[in-house]
Each structure stands twice: as C-alpha cells, then as structure tokens.
Amino acid sequence: MNILVVGGGGREHAIVKKLSESSRVEKLYCTPGNGGISRYAECFDVSATDIDGVVALSKKLAVDMVVVAPDDPLVLGMVDALNAEGFRTFGPDKAAAIIEGSKVFSKDLMKKYNIPTAKYEIFSDSDSAIAYLKSENSYPAVIKADGLALGKGVIIAQNEAEAIEAVKSMIDGKQFGESSSTVVIEEFLTGPEVSVLSFTDGKTVVPMISSMDHKRALDNDEGLNTGGMGTVAPNPYYTEDIAKECMEKIFLPTINAMKSEGRTFKGCLYFGLMVTPKGVKVIEYNCRFGDPETQVVLPLLDTDILDIFEAIYDERLSEIDIAWKNESCACVIMASGGYPQSYEKGKEIKGLDDKGQLDSAFVYHAGTKFEDGKFLTSGGRVLGVTATGADLSTALKNSYAAVEKIDFEKAHYRKDIGKRALAAL
Ligand code: AMP
Ligand code: GLY
C-alpha cells in the first residue's frame, strides 16, 4: 500500500517510522514532513491544514490510505473531505474531533455521561466569569480556552489577580481569537499525570502502553509550559488497578458516549488523566496521537500498525490482537535555546548520519530541514532522542548517552526526564 501521512513533527516521524516497518507498505509520503522524515518518506510542501491541497495531493499520488495526525486538520474536517473522495483514512471525522476542538463540548459530555473530571462552569462574558471566581475564591484556579490554542490555552491562576487577567485577556482581549471567546473555569486537581493513547473504531477501545509527558521547559518542572520536553513509557503510576478503573469509568464510557451522540470516534483517542486522591479524572481529551508521547509508545508496539489502522477504518478492531514489547522507552527533546518563547533557526545539527540518525538511539525529528546534505534546526522542538531498554533507567541512560553525541548552537534539553517516574518504581 502507498500511504500519505499528514503533519511534520516528531509524532509524524514516529508514525512514518512505524509504518516503514510494515511489510505491506510500499511507498510512504508525508506532507509537509521535515528533514528527518524526508529520509524515510517523500515529502511535499502542502501545509497540514490545507484540506483542498491534501485532497489534491492524495489524488495525484493515488494513495491507498491517508493518516491525518495533527489536531487542526482533524478539527477542520480533513478526514470528511478525504472520505468524500473515497480515500481510506486514519483519524476521526469533524463530528468526533470536537472532543478536542471544544472543551465546552468535552466537559459537557463528561457531565452528561458521568465520566470523572474536574468540577467546572462555562462563561462567555468576563463579568460573570469574574463574579464566579470571586464567589468560589479558591486558588489555584484553572482557566481554559474553549477551542484549540496551540497547547497554550490553559492558565493555572495562582490568585484572584492572575485569574481575572486571564479571563479578561481570553474573553475580552480575544487572546486566542474565537477559541477563547468562551472559557471553562475548573477546579484545580492534584496528583501524577498519565497519558493513555488508545486505538478505537468507535466500538472497541484498546489502550496503548501508558506514558508520562514533561510539559515544563526547565528541570524540576520549572519554567514555561511547552508542547512537551520529554516522555517515558510505561508510566509507573498507571498500575493494573488504575488501568481497570480507567477502562470501566473512562475509556468505555467515553467511546460509548460519543457513539450515543452520533459522533462515533475512529482513530487514536488520547486520554490525559490525573490520578487524584479521589480517583482518576480526565484532564483533557485529544483527538489524535500525542507529541511526544507517540515517540515512546510506538517503538514498543509489536503489531503491524497498518493492520491496526485498516481494522479501525473497517470497524473490526475487536478482531485484531495488539501486542507490546515488555520494555521501557524514553524520549528526550532537544529544543532551540529560548523555546517556548523566541529562538533562532537554521543552526547546523552535528552528530547525525545522513539519515539523521546515530547508533543506539532513534532520533525523531520535530523541527529540522535537510539542505545540502546537512540537517538544520527549523523549529522550537528540534529532536526527540529516543531509546528503549529492558527497564526505564536503561532506556534513559541510552537516550541521554545519545543526546551527548548531538550538538547544535544553544541546544536546550531537560536533564531530569524520567526522574519522577523512576522515583515511583
Ligand atoms: P490541558 O491542555 O487541558 O491538558 O492542560 C494542560 C496542563 O494543565 C495539563 O497537562 C495539566 O498539567 C494542567 N491542568 C489542566 N487542567 C488541570 C486541572 N483541572 N487541575 C490541575 N492541573 C490542570
Ligand atoms: N504532549 C501533549 C499533547 O500531545 O497534547
């Protein structure tokens, strides 16, 4: 089969790499892709949000399946447009992608179907939001933009002044445009976070190996929120008991709720969970693979991913056995100095071979381009240096050893990825 993957970050590199291991895949394409992906798939310059462009490219290449990986094209309805032209796809349609596209939708869904989540209220005018904050008078308070906001739409306000400022800039200042004209204000929860990606065809849900993200820019969870500075899998807080509780109270109820709402979800449903003293609660849903969770989860998958994608499209996921390696995996993100704020691009990356790789680890490219035989930085998150091992400490040792061999000007990475997970073992 010939497959087109839509997207151009580390997550898409991980999907392309896994597809390249399938015996049934003949040709791999990616748009827009990046420097590292271009060594595994032919890349094009159609943007990941250009629905007409991706449909036209799919026709030109006569592909057998299109995998839509990022949130924006899914929420915009790229899968619907491709299906209408007869293409087989991986990813939810627009009606189902709303589970990530609107926090108001997902919070109301959880309330209606009794799925555990933080207590919340919804506001579209700042005066009532501020009156509510004053009456609750409980801090930290969590303020979330309703729509997509490049992962920046969540503010944890430590006091009333910060909360009022967040509400005003989101609703009145249109900080995230229409995405923040409505906000959710919710109760602050505590406890370790667990990411669980799942495969689902709308009837069956199969959780993948759990993982743990590290969202803050600096060691000891200090600094600004980022897209994710590193991940480990499995997540030691996701015990067998917790997994059982999640399946009964969260995973199955969610896919059944989506079906009941006429929004059958097919693809990868991402559960962002918090293990609170009062049980596991949903922090967020994503309608897609996580980044950089995918980089540590897919290397542990022992089943042909194309078989899974096809079974989901054909709604026969229950017929497939999905197997996992009994190992651990760690991914350390190397970012451009200054990320997640301003940073420079175009720095030469040293230490990689002509495939953008090195021995003993797999280097997922997030923001690179390949020019005149060299890899150059082209984004905030640049590389996800990933290694497996018999246990987590070996996987971490292997990825940090590889990080030491790679260099570009002002490279920044956290030195404590996996520390919290190791402490829990
Ligand atoms: P989200 O984009 O909804 O995943 O939120 C981003 C991050 O904010 C999460 O990964 C959590 O660390 C934090 N967060 C979100 N909601 C809450 C909450 N209700 N209580 C505590 N932390 C939260
Ligand atoms: N790493 C978090 C996300 O993909 O949303």
Coordinates of C-alpha atoms and ligand atoms in Angstrom, one line a residue, residues 103 118 142 144 154 156 186-189 193 215 274 283-284, ligand 1:
K103 CA -13.5 22.0 25.8
A118 CA -12.8 18.4 37.4
V142 CA -7.8 26.6 36.1
K144 CA -9.2 27.1 29.7
V154 CA -4.7 26.6 29.8
I156 CA -3.3 27.9 36.1
E186 CA -12.5 24.5 36.6
E187 CA -11.3 23.1 39.9
F188 CA -7.6 22.6 40.3
L189 CA -6.7 18.9 40.7
E193 CA -0.5 12.8 35.3
K215 CA 5.5 19.8 29.9
M274 CA -4.7 12.7 36.6
I283 CA -7.9 16.4 32.4
E284 CA -8.3 16.5 28.7
Ligands
AMP1 P1 -4.7 20.6 29.0 O1 -4.3 21.3 27.8 O2 -6.1 20.6 29.3 O3 -4.0 19.2 29.1 O4 -3.9 21.3 30.2 C1 -2.5 21.5 30.2 C2 -1.9 21.1 31.5 O5 -2.5 21.9 32.6 C3 -2.2 19.7 32.0 O6 -1.3 18.8 31.5 C4 -2.1 19.8 33.5 O7 -0.8 19.8 33.9 C5 -2.7 21.2 33.8 N1 -4.1 21.1 34.1 C6 -5.1 21.2 33.3 N2 -6.3 21.1 34.0 C7 -6.0 21.0 35.3 C8 -6.7 20.9 36.5 N3 -8.1 20.9 36.5 N4 -6.1 20.8 37.6 C9 -4.7 20.8 37.6 N5 -3.9 20.9 36.6 C10 -4.6 21.0 35.4

